[in-house]
Amino acid sequence: MDKPEIIILCAAHINSPEREKVFYRMLHSQMNQSLLCHVYVSVSGLPVKFDYNYHVQNYVKIYHQPEPKLSQFTHYHRLINTLFDNGIIKPNTYILFADDDDEMHSERNKIYYEHLCEKNTNGEKVDVLHLKDSIIRCEVNHNGNLCEINK
């Protein structure tokens, strides 16, 4: 059985310099995780002027949306479909959601990963985990549709 892979998704609407600063703190907290995971962000509003260094460039991908503002659901719908179409979401992919104003504990990703590995080692299938933060497994159902977000 393949080891699980965790990715982080974030929907962000940046409408002021203050929201941009809060957003950067969220990204910073993701880049200071003991277990780094790829972060995929859908952004509407003001253009994000993030100073990419090598470290962040390899782990953060920002998708700018042309509309001035989108609902969180629309951000996630577009993001998941894009990642699925590009082969980033695979059968062993699990998604952690982050709000654009969240600051994560440095062990957050590692704790989720260890829990998923323990379940896989025991032969348990993890479809949906109801933990403190949202995590789902992306699977295609019998109709060829991607699973729902946050059942």
PDB file of C-alpha atoms in Angstrom:
ATOM      1  CA  MET A   1       0.000   0.000   0.000  1.00  0.00           C
ATOM      2  CA  ASP A   2       1.358   3.441  -0.968  1.00  0.00           C
ATOM      3  CA  LYS A   3       2.244   5.816   1.826  1.00  0.00           C
ATOM      4  CA  PRO A   4      -0.161   8.713   2.169  1.00  0.00           C
ATOM      5  CA  GLU A   5       0.717  12.101   0.764  1.00  0.00           C
ATOM      6  CA  ILE A   6      -0.672  15.254   2.328  1.00  0.00           C
ATOM      7  CA  ILE A   7      -1.214  18.464   0.430  1.00  0.00           C
ATOM      8  CA  ILE A   8      -2.508  21.773   1.791  1.00  0.00           C
ATOM      9  CA  LEU A   9      -5.237  23.758   0.065  1.00  0.00           C
ATOM     10  CA  CYS A  10      -6.099  27.357   0.798  1.00  0.00           C
ATOM     11  CA  ALA A  11      -8.700  29.723  -0.646  1.00  0.00           C
ATOM     12  CA  ALA A  12      -7.731  33.359  -0.173  1.00  0.00           C
ATOM     13  CA  HIS A  13      -9.361  36.671  -0.883  1.00  0.00           C
ATOM     14  CA  ILE A  14      -6.842  39.463  -0.469  1.00  0.00           C
ATOM     15  CA  ASN A  15      -8.636  42.808  -0.263  1.00  0.00           C
ATOM     16  CA  SER A  16      -6.160  44.924   1.712  1.00  0.00           C
ATOM     17  CA  PRO A  17      -2.476  45.131   2.626  1.00  0.00           C
ATOM     18  CA  GLU A  18      -3.393  43.865   6.119  1.00  0.00           C
ATOM     19  CA  ARG A  19      -5.064  40.726   4.676  1.00  0.00           C
ATOM     20  CA  GLU A  20      -1.962  40.211   2.545  1.00  0.00           C
ATOM     21  CA  LYS A  21       0.246  40.293   5.668  1.00  0.00           C
ATOM     22  CA  VAL A  22      -2.013  37.777   7.438  1.00  0.00           C
ATOM     23  CA  PHE A  23      -1.902  35.551   4.358  1.00  0.00           C
ATOM     24  CA  TYR A  24       1.909  35.663   4.343  1.00  0.00           C
ATOM     25  CA  ARG A  25       1.951  34.629   8.017  1.00  0.00           C
ATOM     26  CA  MET A  26      -0.138  31.582   7.089  1.00  0.00           C
ATOM     27  CA  LEU A  27       2.320  30.669   4.323  1.00  0.00           C
ATOM     28  CA  HIS A  28       5.242  31.245   6.672  1.00  0.00           C
ATOM     29  CA  SER A  29       3.689  28.892   9.239  1.00  0.00           C
ATOM     30  CA  GLN A  30       3.292  26.264   6.511  1.00  0.00           C
ATOM     31  CA  MET A  31       6.934  26.619   5.492  1.00  0.00           C
ATOM     32  CA  ASN A  32       8.035  26.160   9.122  1.00  0.00           C
ATOM     33  CA  GLN A  33       6.388  22.763   9.506  1.00  0.00           C
ATOM     34  CA  SER A  34       8.511  19.855  10.720  1.00  0.00           C
ATOM     35  CA  LEU A  35       6.997  17.945   7.757  1.00  0.00           C
ATOM     36  CA  LEU A  36       6.753  20.163   4.697  1.00  0.00           C
ATOM     37  CA  CYS A  37       3.815  19.572   2.383  1.00  0.00           C
ATOM     38  CA  HIS A  38       2.983  21.212  -0.908  1.00  0.00           C
ATOM     39  CA  VAL A  39       0.628  24.171  -0.514  1.00  0.00           C
ATOM     40  CA  TYR A  40      -1.793  25.080  -3.308  1.00  0.00           C
ATOM     41  CA  VAL A  41      -3.570  28.430  -3.016  1.00  0.00           C
ATOM     42  CA  SER A  42      -6.389  29.930  -5.049  1.00  0.00           C
ATOM     43  CA  VAL A  43      -6.306  33.736  -4.726  1.00  0.00           C
ATOM     44  CA  SER A  44      -8.755  36.442  -5.723  1.00  0.00           C
ATOM     45  CA  GLY A  45      -8.630  40.163  -5.055  1.00  0.00           C
ATOM     46  CA  LEU A  46      -5.386  42.094  -4.966  1.00  0.00           C
ATOM     47  CA  PRO A  47      -2.380  40.539  -6.702  1.00  0.00           C
ATOM     48  CA  VAL A  48      -0.133  38.668  -4.309  1.00  0.00           C
ATOM     49  CA  LYS A  49       3.453  39.928  -4.444  1.00  0.00           C
ATOM     50  CA  PHE A  50       5.106  37.069  -2.652  1.00  0.00           C
ATOM     51  CA  ASP A  51       8.900  37.058  -2.608  1.00  0.00           C
ATOM     52  CA  TYR A  52       9.682  33.491  -3.620  1.00  0.00           C
ATOM     53  CA  ASN A  53      12.878  32.026  -2.320  1.00  0.00           C
ATOM     54  CA  TYR A  54      14.038  28.582  -3.385  1.00  0.00           C
ATOM     55  CA  HIS A  55      12.445  26.885  -0.378  1.00  0.00           C
ATOM     56  CA  VAL A  56       9.001  28.328  -0.929  1.00  0.00           C
ATOM     57  CA  GLN A  57       9.170  28.079  -4.701  1.00  0.00           C
ATOM     58  CA  ASN A  58       9.315  24.291  -4.438  1.00  0.00           C
ATOM     59  CA  TYR A  59       6.399  23.967  -2.018  1.00  0.00           C
ATOM     60  CA  VAL A  60       3.916  26.782  -2.752  1.00  0.00           C
ATOM     61  CA  LYS A  61       1.884  27.171  -5.920  1.00  0.00           C
ATOM     62  CA  ILE A  62      -0.464  30.147  -6.196  1.00  0.00           C
ATOM     63  CA  TYR A  63      -3.297  30.210  -8.728  1.00  0.00           C
ATOM     64  CA  HIS A  64      -4.574  33.755  -9.323  1.00  0.00           C
ATOM     65  CA  GLN A  65      -8.255  33.926 -10.226  1.00  0.00           C
ATOM     66  CA  PRO A  66      -9.400  36.579 -12.723  1.00  0.00           C
ATOM     67  CA  GLU A  67     -12.594  37.443 -10.863  1.00  0.00           C
ATOM     68  CA  PRO A  68     -12.465  40.190  -8.210  1.00  0.00           C
ATOM     69  CA  LYS A  69     -14.001  37.884  -5.583  1.00  0.00           C
ATOM     70  CA  LEU A  70     -15.028  34.222  -5.424  1.00  0.00           C
ATOM     71  CA  SER A  71     -16.794  32.108  -2.834  1.00  0.00           C
ATOM     72  CA  GLN A  72     -14.599  29.755  -0.850  1.00  0.00           C
ATOM     73  CA  PHE A  73     -16.389  26.797  -2.422  1.00  0.00           C
ATOM     74  CA  THR A  74     -15.641  28.084  -5.948  1.00  0.00           C
ATOM     75  CA  HIS A  75     -11.970  28.550  -5.059  1.00  0.00           C
ATOM     76  CA  TYR A  76     -11.749  24.969  -3.777  1.00  0.00           C
ATOM     77  CA  HIS A  77     -13.759  23.540  -6.663  1.00  0.00           C
ATOM     78  CA  ARG A  78     -11.426  25.101  -9.240  1.00  0.00           C
ATOM     79  CA  LEU A  79      -8.314  24.226  -7.286  1.00  0.00           C
ATOM     80  CA  ILE A  80      -9.222  20.573  -6.754  1.00  0.00           C
ATOM     81  CA  ASN A  81     -10.243  20.094 -10.385  1.00  0.00           C
ATOM     82  CA  THR A  82      -6.993  21.691 -11.581  1.00  0.00           C
ATOM     83  CA  LEU A  83      -4.881  19.527  -9.271  1.00  0.00           C
ATOM     84  CA  PHE A  84      -6.829  16.415 -10.183  1.00  0.00           C
ATOM     85  CA  ASP A  85      -6.505  17.119 -13.924  1.00  0.00           C
ATOM     86  CA  ASN A  86      -2.734  17.665 -13.529  1.00  0.00           C
ATOM     87  CA  GLY A  87      -2.229  14.379 -11.677  1.00  0.00           C
ATOM     88  CA  ILE A  88      -1.318  16.027  -8.381  1.00  0.00           C
ATOM     89  CA  ILE A  89      -4.231  14.431  -6.544  1.00  0.00           C
ATOM     90  CA  LYS A  90      -3.684  10.680  -6.582  1.00  0.00           C
ATOM     91  CA  PRO A  91      -5.366   7.768  -4.780  1.00  0.00           C
ATOM     92  CA  ASN A  92      -3.031   8.171  -1.782  1.00  0.00           C
ATOM     93  CA  THR A  93      -3.507  11.976  -1.529  1.00  0.00           C
ATOM     94  CA  TYR A  94      -5.068  13.531   1.534  1.00  0.00           C
ATOM     95  CA  ILE A  95      -5.971  17.199   1.783  1.00  0.00           C
ATOM     96  CA  LEU A  96      -5.630  19.528   4.735  1.00  0.00           C
ATOM     97  CA  PHE A  97      -7.493  22.802   4.395  1.00  0.00           C
ATOM     98  CA  ALA A  98      -6.050  26.042   5.684  1.00  0.00           C
ATOM     99  CA  ASP A  99      -7.783  29.381   5.962  1.00  0.00           C
ATOM    100  CA  ASP A 100      -5.804  32.321   4.656  1.00  0.00           C
ATOM    101  CA  ASP A 101      -5.566  33.720   8.191  1.00  0.00           C
ATOM    102  CA  ASP A 102      -4.505  30.490   9.956  1.00  0.00           C
ATOM    103  CA  GLU A 103      -1.153  30.127  11.650  1.00  0.00           C
ATOM    104  CA  MET A 104      -0.294  26.454  12.035  1.00  0.00           C
ATOM    105  CA  HIS A 105       1.445  24.687  14.860  1.00  0.00           C
ATOM    106  CA  SER A 106       4.818  23.493  13.549  1.00  0.00           C
ATOM    107  CA  GLU A 107       3.928  19.808  14.118  1.00  0.00           C
ATOM    108  CA  ARG A 108       0.462  19.916  12.493  1.00  0.00           C
ATOM    109  CA  ASN A 109       1.353  18.201   9.208  1.00  0.00           C
ATOM    110  CA  LYS A 110       3.524  15.605  10.926  1.00  0.00           C
ATOM    111  CA  ILE A 111       0.759  14.636  13.370  1.00  0.00           C
ATOM    112  CA  TYR A 112      -1.747  14.103  10.550  1.00  0.00           C
ATOM    113  CA  TYR A 113       0.811  12.189   8.496  1.00  0.00           C
ATOM    114  CA  GLU A 114       1.712   9.853  11.356  1.00  0.00           C
ATOM    115  CA  HIS A 115      -1.985   9.171  11.992  1.00  0.00           C
ATOM    116  CA  LEU A 116      -2.554   8.341   8.320  1.00  0.00           C
ATOM    117  CA  CYS A 117       0.518   6.086   8.178  1.00  0.00           C
ATOM    118  CA  GLU A 118      -0.625   4.239  11.296  1.00  0.00           C
ATOM    119  CA  LYS A 119      -4.060   3.618   9.742  1.00  0.00           C
ATOM    120  CA  ASN A 120      -2.493   2.416   6.471  1.00  0.00           C
ATOM    121  CA  THR A 121      -0.078   0.098   8.312  1.00  0.00           C
ATOM    122  CA  ASN A 122      -3.032  -1.477  10.124  1.00  0.00           C
ATOM    123  CA  GLY A 123      -4.728  -2.049   6.774  1.00  0.00           C
ATOM    124  CA  GLU A 124      -7.506   0.406   7.567  1.00  0.00           C
ATOM    125  CA  LYS A 125      -8.936   2.482   4.773  1.00  0.00           C
ATOM    126  CA  VAL A 126      -9.303   6.136   5.722  1.00  0.00           C
ATOM    127  CA  ASP A 127     -11.995   7.798   3.601  1.00  0.00           C
ATOM    128  CA  VAL A 128     -12.842  10.744   5.825  1.00  0.00           C
ATOM    129  CA  LEU A 129     -11.213  11.787   9.064  1.00  0.00           C
ATOM    130  CA  HIS A 130     -13.128  14.002  11.437  1.00  0.00           C
ATOM    131  CA  LEU A 131     -10.350  15.672  13.370  1.00  0.00           C
ATOM    132  CA  LYS A 132      -9.956  19.162  14.771  1.00  0.00           C
ATOM    133  CA  ASP A 133      -9.098  20.535  11.326  1.00  0.00           C
ATOM    134  CA  SER A 134     -10.594  19.363   8.059  1.00  0.00           C
ATOM    135  CA  ILE A 135      -8.984  16.540   6.164  1.00  0.00           C
ATOM    136  CA  ILE A 136     -10.523  14.482   3.410  1.00  0.00           C
ATOM    137  CA  ARG A 137      -9.365  11.901   0.973  1.00  0.00           C
ATOM    138  CA  CYS A 138      -9.892  12.694  -2.680  1.00  0.00           C
ATOM    139  CA  GLU A 139     -11.340   9.795  -4.570  1.00  0.00           C
ATOM    140  CA  VAL A 140     -13.330   9.498  -7.750  1.00  0.00           C
ATOM    141  CA  ASN A 141     -16.730   7.909  -7.171  1.00  0.00           C
ATOM    142  CA  HIS A 142     -18.472   5.465  -9.511  1.00  0.00           C
ATOM    143  CA  ASN A 143     -19.862   8.378 -11.589  1.00  0.00           C
ATOM    144  CA  GLY A 144     -16.389   9.782 -12.187  1.00  0.00           C
ATOM    145  CA  ASN A 145     -16.963  12.743  -9.854  1.00  0.00           C
ATOM    146  CA  LEU A 146     -14.509  13.983  -7.284  1.00  0.00           C
ATOM    147  CA  CYS A 147     -15.575  13.425  -3.664  1.00  0.00           C
ATOM    148  CA  GLU A 148     -17.326  16.162  -1.717  1.00  0.00           C
ATOM    149  CA  ILE A 149     -15.407  18.623   0.401  1.00  0.00           C
ATOM    150  CA  ASN A 150     -16.109  18.577   4.158  1.00  0.00           C
ATOM    151  CA  LYS A 151     -19.024  16.174   4.392  1.00  0.00           C
TER     152      LYS A 151
END
